[in-house]
Coordinates of C-alpha atoms in Angstrom, one line a residue:
Chain A
M1 CA 44.3 -17.1 -6.2
F2 CA 41.2 -16.2 -8.0
G3 CA 39.2 -16.8 -4.9
N4 CA 40.5 -13.5 -3.5
H5 CA 39.6 -11.0 -6.1
V6 CA 40.9 -7.5 -5.5
S7 CA 38.6 -5.3 -7.6
S8 CA 37.0 -3.7 -4.5
L9 CA 40.5 -2.5 -3.5
S10 CA 41.2 -0.7 -6.8
A11 CA 40.5 2.9 -5.6
A12 CA 42.3 2.3 -2.3
Y13 CA 45.2 0.9 -4.3
F14 CA 45.4 4.0 -6.4
D15 CA 45.2 6.3 -3.4
G16 CA 47.9 4.5 -1.5
Q17 CA 45.5 3.5 1.2
L18 CA 46.7 -0.1 1.3
T19 CA 49.5 -1.6 3.3
P20 CA 52.6 -2.7 1.3
A21 CA 51.6 -6.3 1.6
E22 CA 48.1 -5.5 0.3
S23 CA 49.4 -3.5 -2.5
N24 CA 51.7 -6.3 -3.6
R25 CA 48.8 -8.7 -3.5
V26 CA 46.7 -6.4 -5.6
A27 CA 49.4 -5.9 -8.2
E28 CA 50.2 -9.6 -8.5
H29 CA 46.5 -10.5 -8.7
L30 CA 45.9 -8.0 -11.5
L31 CA 48.6 -9.5 -13.6
V32 CA 46.8 -12.8 -13.8
C33 CA 43.1 -12.0 -13.3
T34 CA 41.3 -10.5 -16.3
R35 CA 38.1 -9.8 -14.4
C36 CA 39.8 -7.7 -11.8
R37 CA 41.9 -6.0 -14.4
A38 CA 38.8 -4.9 -16.2
E39 CA 37.3 -3.6 -13.0
F40 CA 40.5 -1.9 -12.2
D41 CA 40.5 -0.2 -15.6
A42 CA 37.0 1.1 -15.0
V43 CA 38.1 2.5 -11.7
K44 CA 41.1 4.0 -13.3
S45 CA 38.9 5.7 -15.9
G46 CA 36.7 7.0 -13.1
I47 CA 39.6 8.5 -11.3
G48 CA 40.6 10.2 -14.5
I49 CA 37.1 11.7 -14.8
A50 CA 36.9 12.6 -11.1
N51 CA 40.2 14.5 -11.5
Q52 CA 38.3 16.8 -13.9
I53 CA 36.4 18.1 -11.0
E54 CA 37.4 21.7 -10.5
I55 CA 37.0 24.2 -7.8
V56 CA 34.6 26.7 -9.2
P57 CA 35.0 30.2 -7.9
A58 CA 31.9 31.4 -6.1
P59 CA 30.2 34.4 -7.6
D60 CA 31.5 37.7 -6.3
D61 CA 28.2 38.9 -5.1
L62 CA 27.5 36.0 -2.8
W63 CA 28.8 37.8 0.3
S64 CA 26.6 40.8 -0.3
G65 CA 23.6 38.6 -0.5
I66 CA 24.6 36.9 2.8
A67 CA 25.2 40.3 4.4
A68 CA 21.9 41.6 3.2
R69 CA 20.1 38.7 4.7
L70 CA 22.0 39.1 8.0
D71 CA 20.9 42.7 8.0
Q72 CA 17.3 41.9 7.6
P73 CA 15.1 42.2 10.7
N74 CA 15.6 38.9 12.4
T75 CA 12.0 37.8 12.6
K76 CA 12.5 34.1 12.5
P77 CA 14.6 33.8 15.6
R78 CA 12.1 35.9 17.5
L79 CA 9.5 33.3 16.6
W80 CA 11.7 30.3 17.3
F81 CA 9.4 29.2 20.0
L82 CA 6.4 29.0 17.7
K83 CA 7.7 25.9 16.0
P84 CA 7.8 23.7 19.1
V85 CA 4.6 25.2 20.3
A86 CA 3.0 24.4 17.0
V87 CA 4.3 20.9 17.1
A88 CA 3.1 20.5 20.7
L89 CA -0.4 21.8 19.7
A90 CA -0.5 19.4 16.8
V91 CA 0.4 16.5 19.0
V92 CA -2.2 17.6 21.6
L93 CA -4.8 17.9 18.9
V94 CA -4.1 14.5 17.4
V95 CA -4.0 12.8 20.8
G96 CA -7.2 14.6 21.8
I97 CA -9.0 13.5 18.7
A98 CA -7.7 9.9 19.1
L99 CA -8.9 9.8 22.7
W100 CA -12.2 11.4 21.7
L101 CA -12.7 8.8 19.0
Q102 CA -11.5 5.9 21.0
P103 CA -14.6 5.2 23.1
A104 CA -16.8 5.5 20.0
R105 CA -14.6 3.1 18.1
S106 CA -14.5 0.6 20.9
A107 CA -18.3 0.8 21.2
E108 CA -18.6 0.3 17.5
G109 CA -16.3 -2.7 17.5
Q110 CA -18.1 -4.4 20.4
W111 CA -21.5 -6.0 20.7
R112 CA -23.5 -6.1 23.9
V113 CA -24.0 -9.5 25.3
A114 CA -26.6 -10.5 27.9
S115 CA -26.9 -13.7 29.8
L116 CA -30.2 -15.5 29.4
G117 CA -29.3 -18.1 32.0
G118 CA -26.5 -20.0 33.4
A119 CA -22.9 -18.6 33.1
P120 CA -21.9 -17.7 29.6
R121 CA -18.3 -16.9 29.2
I122 CA -16.4 -14.5 26.9
N123 CA -12.8 -15.6 26.4
S124 CA -13.2 -17.9 29.4
Q125 CA -14.3 -15.1 31.7
A126 CA -17.7 -15.4 33.1
I127 CA -20.0 -12.5 32.3
G128 CA -22.5 -10.8 34.4
E129 CA -26.0 -10.0 33.4
S130 CA -24.5 -8.0 30.6
S131 CA -21.1 -7.6 29.0
K132 CA -19.6 -6.9 25.6
I133 CA -17.9 -9.0 23.0
G134 CA -15.2 -7.6 20.8
I135 CA -13.8 -8.6 17.5
G136 CA -11.9 -11.9 17.9
Q137 CA -13.5 -12.7 21.2
L138 CA -15.2 -16.1 21.9
L139 CA -18.5 -16.5 23.6
E140 CA -19.2 -19.9 25.0
T141 CA -22.2 -21.4 26.6
D142 CA -22.3 -24.6 28.6
A143 CA -25.1 -27.1 28.9
T144 CA -27.0 -24.8 31.3
S145 CA -26.3 -21.4 29.9
R146 CA -27.7 -19.2 27.1
A147 CA -26.9 -15.7 25.9
Q148 CA -28.2 -13.0 23.7
I149 CA -26.0 -10.8 21.5
D150 CA -27.1 -7.5 20.1
V151 CA -25.9 -7.4 16.5
A152 CA -24.9 -3.7 16.4
T153 CA -28.2 -2.0 15.6
I154 CA -29.5 -4.5 13.1
G155 CA -30.8 -7.3 15.2
R156 CA -30.1 -9.9 17.8
V157 CA -28.8 -13.4 18.1
E158 CA -29.6 -15.9 20.8
I159 CA -27.0 -18.4 21.6
D160 CA -28.2 -21.8 22.8
P161 CA -26.5 -24.1 25.3
N162 CA -23.2 -25.8 24.3
S163 CA -22.3 -23.3 21.7
R164 CA -19.1 -21.5 20.7
V165 CA -19.5 -18.2 18.9
R166 CA -16.8 -15.7 17.9
L167 CA -17.2 -12.2 16.7
L168 CA -15.2 -11.9 13.5
E169 CA -16.1 -8.5 12.1
T170 CA -18.4 -5.6 12.6
N171 CA -18.5 -2.5 10.5
P172 CA -21.1 -0.5 8.6
E173 CA -20.7 -2.8 5.6
E174 CA -20.5 -6.2 7.3
H175 CA -21.3 -7.9 10.6
R176 CA -19.9 -11.4 10.9
L177 CA -20.0 -14.2 13.5
E178 CA -18.5 -17.6 13.5
L179 CA -20.5 -20.4 14.9
E180 CA -18.0 -23.1 15.7
R181 CA -20.4 -25.4 17.4
G182 CA -23.9 -25.4 18.8
S183 CA -27.0 -23.4 17.8
L184 CA -28.1 -19.8 17.4
S185 CA -31.3 -18.1 16.4
A186 CA -31.0 -14.8 14.5
V187 CA -33.5 -12.1 13.9
I188 CA -32.1 -9.5 11.6
S189 CA -33.7 -6.4 10.2
A190 CA -31.2 -5.0 7.8
P191 CA -30.6 -4.9 4.1
P192 CA -29.6 -8.3 2.6
R193 CA -26.0 -9.5 2.8
L194 CA -25.1 -7.4 5.8
F195 CA -25.1 -10.1 8.4
F196 CA -23.1 -13.3 8.0
V197 CA -22.5 -16.4 10.1
N198 CA -19.5 -18.6 9.2
T199 CA -19.7 -22.2 10.1
P200 CA -17.3 -25.1 9.4
S201 CA -19.3 -26.2 6.4
G202 CA -20.2 -22.8 4.8
V203 CA -21.5 -19.4 5.3
A204 CA -25.1 -18.3 6.1
E205 CA -25.8 -14.9 4.4
D206 CA -28.8 -13.0 5.7
L207 CA -31.2 -11.8 3.1
G208 CA -33.5 -10.1 5.6
C209 CA -34.9 -12.8 7.8
A210 CA -35.1 -14.9 11.0
Y211 CA -33.5 -18.3 11.2
T212 CA -31.7 -20.8 13.3
L213 CA -28.4 -22.5 12.6
D214 CA -27.3 -25.8 14.2
V215 CA -23.7 -26.9 13.9
D216 CA -22.9 -30.4 15.2
D217 CA -19.6 -31.6 16.5
D218 CA -18.5 -32.7 13.0
G219 CA -19.0 -29.2 11.7
N220 CA -22.1 -30.0 9.7
T221 CA -24.9 -27.4 9.7
V222 CA -28.6 -27.3 9.4
L223 CA -30.4 -24.1 8.6
H224 CA -34.1 -23.5 9.4
V225 CA -35.6 -20.3 8.1
T226 CA -38.6 -18.8 9.8
L227 CA -38.9 -15.5 8.0
G228 CA -37.5 -14.1 4.8
W229 CA -34.6 -15.7 3.0
V230 CA -31.1 -17.0 3.9
A231 CA -28.4 -18.0 1.4
L232 CA -26.0 -20.8 2.2
Q233 CA -22.8 -20.7 0.4
L234 CA -19.5 -22.6 -0.1
M235 CA -17.3 -21.6 -3.0
D236 CA -19.5 -21.7 -6.1
R237 CA -22.3 -23.7 -4.6
E238 CA -25.1 -21.7 -3.1
S239 CA -28.7 -22.4 -2.0
A240 CA -31.3 -19.8 -1.3
V241 CA -33.6 -21.0 1.5
P242 CA -37.1 -19.4 1.9
A243 CA -39.1 -19.1 5.1
G244 CA -40.5 -22.5 6.1
A245 CA -37.7 -24.3 4.4
A246 CA -34.5 -25.9 5.7
C247 CA -31.2 -26.8 4.2
A248 CA -28.2 -28.9 5.3
M249 CA -24.6 -28.1 4.8
K250 CA -22.0 -30.8 5.1
R251 CA -18.4 -30.1 6.0
G252 CA -16.2 -30.2 3.0
F253 CA -19.1 -30.3 0.6
G254 CA -21.2 -27.1 1.3
P255 CA -24.9 -26.5 1.0
G256 CA -27.3 -29.2 0.0
T257 CA -30.7 -28.7 -1.6
P258 CA -33.3 -26.6 0.2
Y259 CA -36.5 -28.2 1.1
Y260 CA -39.7 -27.3 2.8
E261 CA -39.9 -28.6 6.3
D262 CA -43.4 -30.0 5.8
A263 CA -42.1 -32.3 3.1
T264 CA -42.4 -36.0 3.9
Q265 CA -39.8 -37.7 5.9
S266 CA -38.8 -40.0 3.1
F267 CA -38.5 -37.0 0.7
R268 CA -36.1 -35.3 3.2
S269 CA -34.1 -38.4 3.8
A270 CA -33.8 -39.2 0.1
L271 CA -32.8 -35.6 -0.6
A272 CA -30.0 -35.8 2.0
T273 CA -28.8 -39.0 0.3
F274 CA -28.9 -37.4 -3.1
D275 CA -27.0 -34.4 -1.8
F276 CA -24.2 -36.0 0.2
A277 CA -23.9 -39.7 -0.5
P278 CA -20.8 -40.6 -2.5
N279 CA -22.3 -43.6 -4.3
A280 CA -23.8 -42.8 -7.7
N281 CA -26.3 -45.7 -7.5
E282 CA -27.5 -44.5 -4.1
K283 CA -27.9 -41.0 -5.4
S284 CA -29.9 -42.3 -8.4
A285 CA -32.2 -44.3 -6.2
A286 CA -32.6 -41.3 -3.8
L287 CA -33.5 -39.1 -6.7
T288 CA -36.3 -41.5 -7.8
T289 CA -37.7 -41.3 -4.2
V290 CA -37.5 -37.5 -4.1
L291 CA -39.3 -37.2 -7.4
G292 CA -41.9 -39.6 -6.3
E293 CA -42.6 -37.9 -3.0
A294 CA -42.5 -34.3 -4.4
R295 CA -45.5 -32.1 -4.0
P296 CA -46.2 -28.9 -6.1
R297 CA -44.7 -26.9 -3.2
D298 CA -41.5 -29.0 -3.6
A299 CA -40.9 -27.7 -7.1
M300 CA -38.6 -25.3 -5.5
T301 CA -36.4 -28.3 -4.5
L302 CA -36.7 -29.8 -7.9
W303 CA -35.6 -26.6 -9.6
Y304 CA -32.2 -27.0 -7.8
L305 CA -32.1 -30.6 -8.8
L306 CA -32.2 -29.6 -12.4
L307 CA -28.9 -27.9 -11.9
R308 CA -27.4 -30.6 -9.7
S309 CA -28.4 -33.8 -11.4
E310 CA -26.6 -35.5 -14.3
R311 CA -28.0 -34.8 -17.7
S312 CA -29.3 -38.4 -18.0
E313 CA -31.4 -37.8 -14.8
R314 CA -32.4 -34.3 -15.7
A315 CA -35.2 -35.3 -18.0
S316 CA -37.0 -37.2 -15.3
V317 CA -36.6 -34.1 -13.0
Y318 CA -38.0 -31.8 -15.7
D319 CA -40.9 -34.2 -16.4
R320 CA -41.8 -34.3 -12.7
M321 CA -41.5 -30.6 -12.3
A322 CA -43.7 -29.9 -15.4
A323 CA -46.3 -32.3 -14.0
L324 CA -46.3 -30.4 -10.7
V325 CA -46.0 -26.8 -11.9
T326 CA -46.7 -25.8 -15.5
P327 CA -43.6 -24.4 -17.1
P328 CA -43.7 -20.7 -18.0
Q329 CA -44.3 -19.8 -21.6
D330 CA -41.3 -20.2 -23.9
V331 CA -39.7 -22.6 -21.4
T332 CA -39.1 -25.8 -23.4
R333 CA -38.0 -29.2 -22.3
A334 CA -35.0 -29.2 -24.6
G335 CA -33.9 -25.8 -23.4
V336 CA -34.1 -26.8 -19.7
L337 CA -32.2 -30.0 -20.3
D338 CA -29.5 -27.8 -21.9
L339 CA -29.7 -25.6 -18.8
D340 CA -30.6 -22.6 -20.9
P341 CA -30.1 -19.7 -18.4
Q342 CA -33.0 -17.6 -19.5
M343 CA -35.5 -20.5 -19.3
L344 CA -34.2 -21.5 -15.9
E345 CA -34.5 -17.9 -14.8
R346 CA -38.1 -17.7 -15.9
W347 CA -39.1 -20.9 -14.1
K348 CA -37.3 -19.7 -11.0
V349 CA -39.2 -16.5 -11.0
K350 CA -42.5 -18.4 -11.3
L351 CA -41.4 -20.5 -8.3
S352 CA -40.6 -17.3 -6.4
I353 CA -37.0 -18.3 -5.7
R354 CA -34.9 -15.3 -4.8
S355 CA -33.5 -14.0 -8.1
D356 CA -30.8 -12.0 -6.2
V357 CA -29.2 -15.2 -5.0
L358 CA -28.8 -17.2 -8.2
P359 CA -27.1 -17.8 -10.5
K360 CA -24.1 -17.9 -8.2
K361 CA -21.2 -17.3 -10.5
E362 CA -22.2 -13.9 -11.7
K363 CA -23.1 -12.7 -8.3
P364 CA -20.4 -10.6 -6.5
R365 CA -19.4 -12.0 -3.2
S366 CA -18.0 -10.1 -0.3
F367 CA -14.4 -10.4 0.6
W368 CA -15.1 -12.3 3.7
S369 CA -17.5 -14.7 2.0
K370 CA -14.9 -15.4 -0.6
V371 CA -12.1 -16.0 1.8
W372 CA -14.2 -18.1 4.2
T373 CA -16.0 -20.3 1.7
E374 CA -13.0 -20.8 -0.5
T375 CA -10.7 -21.6 2.4
I376 CA -13.0 -24.1 4.0
G377 CA -13.8 -25.5 0.6
R378 CA -10.2 -26.2 0.0
I379 CA -9.4 -27.8 3.3
H380 CA -12.5 -30.0 2.9
G381 CA -13.2 -30.7 6.5
L382 CA -9.7 -30.5 7.8
A383 CA -8.8 -28.3 10.7
R384 CA -10.7 -25.0 10.4
K385 CA -8.8 -21.8 10.2
R386 CA -10.1 -18.6 11.5
Q387 CA -10.4 -15.9 9.0
H388 CA -8.9 -13.4 11.3
Chain B
M1 CA 51.8 -1.2 -16.6
L2 CA 49.7 -0.9 -13.5
D3 CA 52.2 1.2 -11.6
Q4 CA 52.4 3.7 -14.3
I5 CA 49.1 5.3 -13.6
V6 CA 49.5 9.0 -13.6
L7 CA 46.9 11.1 -12.0
T8 CA 45.9 14.0 -14.1
R9 CA 45.4 16.4 -11.2
E10 CA 47.6 17.1 -8.3
Q11 CA 45.8 16.6 -5.1
Q12 CA 46.8 18.9 -2.4
P13 CA 44.7 18.5 0.7
V14 CA 43.6 21.8 2.1
K15 CA 44.9 22.1 5.6
E16 CA 42.9 23.5 8.3
S17 CA 43.7 27.2 8.2
I18 CA 41.0 28.6 10.4
D19 CA 42.2 29.2 13.9
S20 CA 40.2 28.8 17.0
R21 CA 40.1 32.6 17.6
T22 CA 38.2 33.1 14.3
I23 CA 35.7 30.5 15.2
A24 CA 35.3 31.9 18.7
A25 CA 34.8 35.3 17.3
C26 CA 32.2 34.0 14.9
Q27 CA 30.5 32.3 17.8
Q28 CA 30.3 35.8 19.4
G29 CA 28.4 37.0 16.4
D30 CA 31.4 38.8 14.8
R31 CA 30.5 39.3 11.2
A32 CA 34.1 40.0 10.2
A33 CA 35.0 36.6 11.5
L34 CA 32.2 35.0 9.5
R35 CA 33.6 36.8 6.5
V36 CA 37.0 35.2 7.1
L37 CA 35.3 31.8 7.2
F38 CA 33.3 32.7 4.1
E39 CA 36.4 33.7 2.1
E40 CA 38.2 30.6 3.2
Y41 CA 35.6 28.1 2.2
K42 CA 33.2 29.8 -0.2
D43 CA 34.7 28.3 -3.4
R44 CA 34.8 24.8 -2.0
V45 CA 31.3 25.0 -0.7
Y46 CA 30.1 26.5 -3.9
S47 CA 31.8 23.8 -5.9
I48 CA 30.4 21.0 -3.9
A49 CA 26.9 22.6 -4.3
M50 CA 27.5 23.1 -8.0
Y51 CA 28.4 19.5 -8.7
S52 CA 25.7 18.3 -6.4
M53 CA 23.0 20.5 -8.1
S54 CA 23.8 19.3 -11.6
G55 CA 25.6 22.6 -12.5
D56 CA 22.7 24.8 -11.5
E57 CA 24.5 28.0 -10.7
M58 CA 21.6 29.7 -9.0
A59 CA 20.9 26.7 -6.9
A60 CA 24.5 26.4 -6.0
A61 CA 24.7 30.1 -5.0
D62 CA 21.6 29.7 -3.0
V63 CA 22.9 26.7 -1.2
T64 CA 26.2 28.5 -0.5
Q65 CA 24.4 31.4 1.0
Q66 CA 22.2 29.1 3.1
V67 CA 25.3 27.3 4.4
F68 CA 26.9 30.5 5.7
L69 CA 23.7 31.8 7.1
K70 CA 23.2 28.6 8.9
L71 CA 26.8 28.7 10.0
M72 CA 26.2 32.0 11.7
T73 CA 23.3 30.7 13.6
R74 CA 24.7 27.3 14.4
I75 CA 28.3 28.0 15.0
N76 CA 27.7 27.8 18.7
Q77 CA 27.0 24.1 18.3
F78 CA 30.5 23.6 17.1
R79 CA 32.4 22.3 20.2
G80 CA 35.7 21.7 18.5
D81 CA 35.4 17.9 18.9
S82 CA 36.2 17.6 15.2
E83 CA 37.9 19.7 12.6
F84 CA 35.9 22.7 11.6
A85 CA 35.9 21.6 8.0
T86 CA 34.3 18.3 9.0
W87 CA 31.5 20.2 10.8
L88 CA 31.1 22.6 7.9
Y89 CA 30.9 19.9 5.3
R90 CA 28.2 18.1 7.2
L91 CA 26.3 21.4 7.1
V92 CA 26.9 21.6 3.3
I93 CA 25.7 18.1 2.7
N94 CA 22.6 18.6 4.8
T95 CA 21.8 21.8 3.0
C96 CA 22.3 20.2 -0.4
H97 CA 20.0 17.4 0.7
D98 CA 17.4 20.0 1.7
E99 CA 17.7 21.7 -1.6
H100 CA 17.4 18.5 -3.5
R101 CA 14.2 17.7 -1.7
K102 CA 12.8 21.2 -2.6
Q103 CA 13.8 20.8 -6.2
R104 CA 12.3 17.3 -6.6
R105 CA 9.1 18.9 -7.6
F106 CA 10.6 20.8 -10.4
V107 CA 12.5 19.9 -13.5
S108 CA 15.9 21.5 -13.4
L109 CA 16.3 23.5 -16.6
A110 CA 19.6 24.9 -15.5
D111 CA 22.3 24.7 -18.1
S112 CA 25.1 22.5 -17.1
F113 CA 28.0 24.6 -18.3
L114 CA 30.7 25.3 -15.9
Q115 CA 32.4 28.6 -15.5
T116 CA 35.9 28.0 -16.5
Q117 CA 38.8 30.3 -15.8
A118 CA 40.9 29.1 -18.6
S119 CA 42.2 32.1 -20.3
G120 CA 43.6 32.2 -23.8
E121 CA 41.6 29.2 -24.9
S122 CA 40.2 29.4 -28.4
P123 CA 36.4 29.4 -28.6
P124 CA 36.2 25.8 -29.9
A125 CA 38.5 24.6 -27.2
R126 CA 36.5 26.5 -24.5
Y127 CA 33.3 25.1 -25.9
A128 CA 34.7 21.6 -25.8
R129 CA 36.0 22.1 -22.3
K130 CA 32.6 23.4 -21.1
E131 CA 30.9 20.4 -22.7
L132 CA 33.2 18.0 -21.1
S133 CA 32.8 19.7 -17.7
G134 CA 29.1 19.6 -18.1
R135 CA 29.2 15.9 -18.7
V136 CA 31.4 15.3 -15.7
Q137 CA 29.0 17.4 -13.6
S138 CA 26.0 15.5 -14.8
A139 CA 27.7 12.1 -14.2
I140 CA 28.6 13.1 -10.6
A141 CA 25.1 14.6 -9.9
E142 CA 23.6 11.3 -11.0
L143 CA 25.6 9.2 -8.6
K144 CA 23.8 8.0 -5.5
P145 CA 24.3 10.5 -2.7
K146 CA 26.3 8.0 -0.7
L147 CA 28.7 7.7 -3.6
R148 CA 28.6 11.3 -4.6
W149 CA 29.7 12.9 -1.3
P150 CA 33.0 10.9 -0.9
I151 CA 33.9 11.9 -4.5
L152 CA 33.2 15.6 -4.0
L153 CA 34.9 15.7 -0.6
K154 CA 37.9 14.0 -2.0
Y155 CA 38.3 15.9 -5.2
V156 CA 37.0 19.4 -4.2
D157 CA 38.8 19.6 -0.9
G158 CA 41.2 16.7 -1.1
L159 CA 40.0 15.2 2.2
S160 CA 41.6 12.0 3.3
Y161 CA 39.7 8.8 3.7
E162 CA 39.7 9.4 7.5
E163 CA 38.4 12.9 7.1
I164 CA 35.7 11.8 4.7
A165 CA 34.7 9.1 7.1
A166 CA 34.5 11.7 9.9
V167 CA 32.2 14.0 7.8
L168 CA 30.0 11.1 6.7
G169 CA 30.0 9.4 10.0
C170 CA 31.1 6.0 8.6
S171 CA 34.2 3.9 8.7
K172 CA 37.3 4.3 6.6
G173 CA 36.6 1.0 4.9
T174 CA 33.1 2.2 3.9
V175 CA 34.7 5.3 2.4
A176 CA 37.1 3.1 0.4
S177 CA 34.3 0.9 -0.8
R178 CA 32.1 3.8 -1.8
L179 CA 34.9 5.6 -3.6
N180 CA 35.7 2.4 -5.5
R181 CA 32.1 2.0 -6.6
A182 CA 31.8 5.7 -7.4
H183 CA 35.0 5.7 -9.5
K184 CA 33.8 2.5 -11.3
A185 CA 30.4 4.1 -12.1
L186 CA 32.1 7.2 -13.4
G187 CA 34.5 5.2 -15.5
R188 CA 31.7 3.2 -17.0
R189 CA 29.6 6.2 -17.7
L190 CA 32.3 8.5 -19.2
G191 CA 35.2 6.2 -19.8
H192 CA 34.9 6.7 -23.6
L193 CA 35.9 10.4 -23.0
K194 CA 39.2 9.6 -21.3
D195 CA 41.2 10.6 -24.4
Q196 CA 39.8 14.2 -24.0
F197 CA 41.3 14.6 -20.5

């Protein structure tokens, strides 16, 4: 019985809008259901209130007002055609502006692509000597083809064979490619942090430079900087890489430690082990090798190792650095071992490491960098997701 | 108990009293015919406007004038497919909506007292009556429009559920549901005043 509450029928019941059978059901239900009876009482009160609604006599002078307005020169009807004309003109204006802007917007959202050999493809379509790539489109080169992309008006990127590159964004505040696989060489003449390349293992942020990026089939990246600086980033881990230096990024880990390319082979190999090996003993042994092989020029690398080594190892890093490059005044061993920010900053300046790159946590990052680096940081090498 | 409900006001639905000749004359621009329509409906149109506009007499008068001016220019659109009153009340509701939109930018300072025609009432009784009417007006004006219109059409002009459905373009069941909700809302808002009715 209570499954068929009748409160929604209260007003209709009062108004005699129900069939006799429905009315009987309502009446019987109300006798036994307190909930519906309460609702019914509320409706009943409402009906009592609504019955207070009165017809209010209209003011006597209403008609005179209407008559006066009817007697007025009927200007509006004569201009009735103006409204649709105005609407039509507005539509034409809007459409015209949209059409006028459309080519400009398309051009702005596309980059020119030229074939440097072979048969590069954009979205699987072979391109001629020149074509354009739009946001979201994929440029592919096979083993025999190469291509050059004009990065808006700020530089150019050459795409090597066996590469896959997608245009993610281009606007006055940000130009962004994704290098899924293969290699590219970029020459950018623009303010820092305007041009970005996403890779499966992190983001390369242009700081005004020329560089190459290589992404292998596992999504791991190696950066070689030939001019200026490039920052590599994944989540809170960031490495600023100067000209003449290189840096690896491993999928699911992010950037390793930058190093000058003229460092010894054992230095570079040991550094890779220190950066990416999972075994603590291996890392410790690698650190010993790195410190032993380090030259004064490699103090840049050791400065990063101060931040990335365990406290127990940090003393040996400091001692080796101090032996290679005299610490600035007021920089103490104890302070550095405690990672005193001001002391680290002073030493960094002396080593000419870009001060606009580190420390990382205080530096604002662009929306795209944040999304990309945090996303691929989270998935740790699992299937990549496009940020589009 | 439940079958002893006594409604406090007799409801006498207003029958269509406008003949087709009056409407046809109005469609020809006959101002005298418009005057006939005006006299027939002015109080109901004004009342609906008054309750809809929270008792703002000036706004209600303006809405009423607008309704009859629109009627004069749009009467040719009336094809006789529905009752004239149905067509007219749609015009009233739309005009009230327009006026509400205009007034949204302003805070209505209109007093909420209702003109009463009660003669012979003592000043305290008249005051109490005005106050009560003002509260009823406010409560109705605060209903959502979809609940307010069925109430006004039912109690101002005594339209049936079917007629209300025709004006509002909905089903009779929807009208029943909205009236139920509207009555319940009014009862909960002003139920404590029921002894004053």
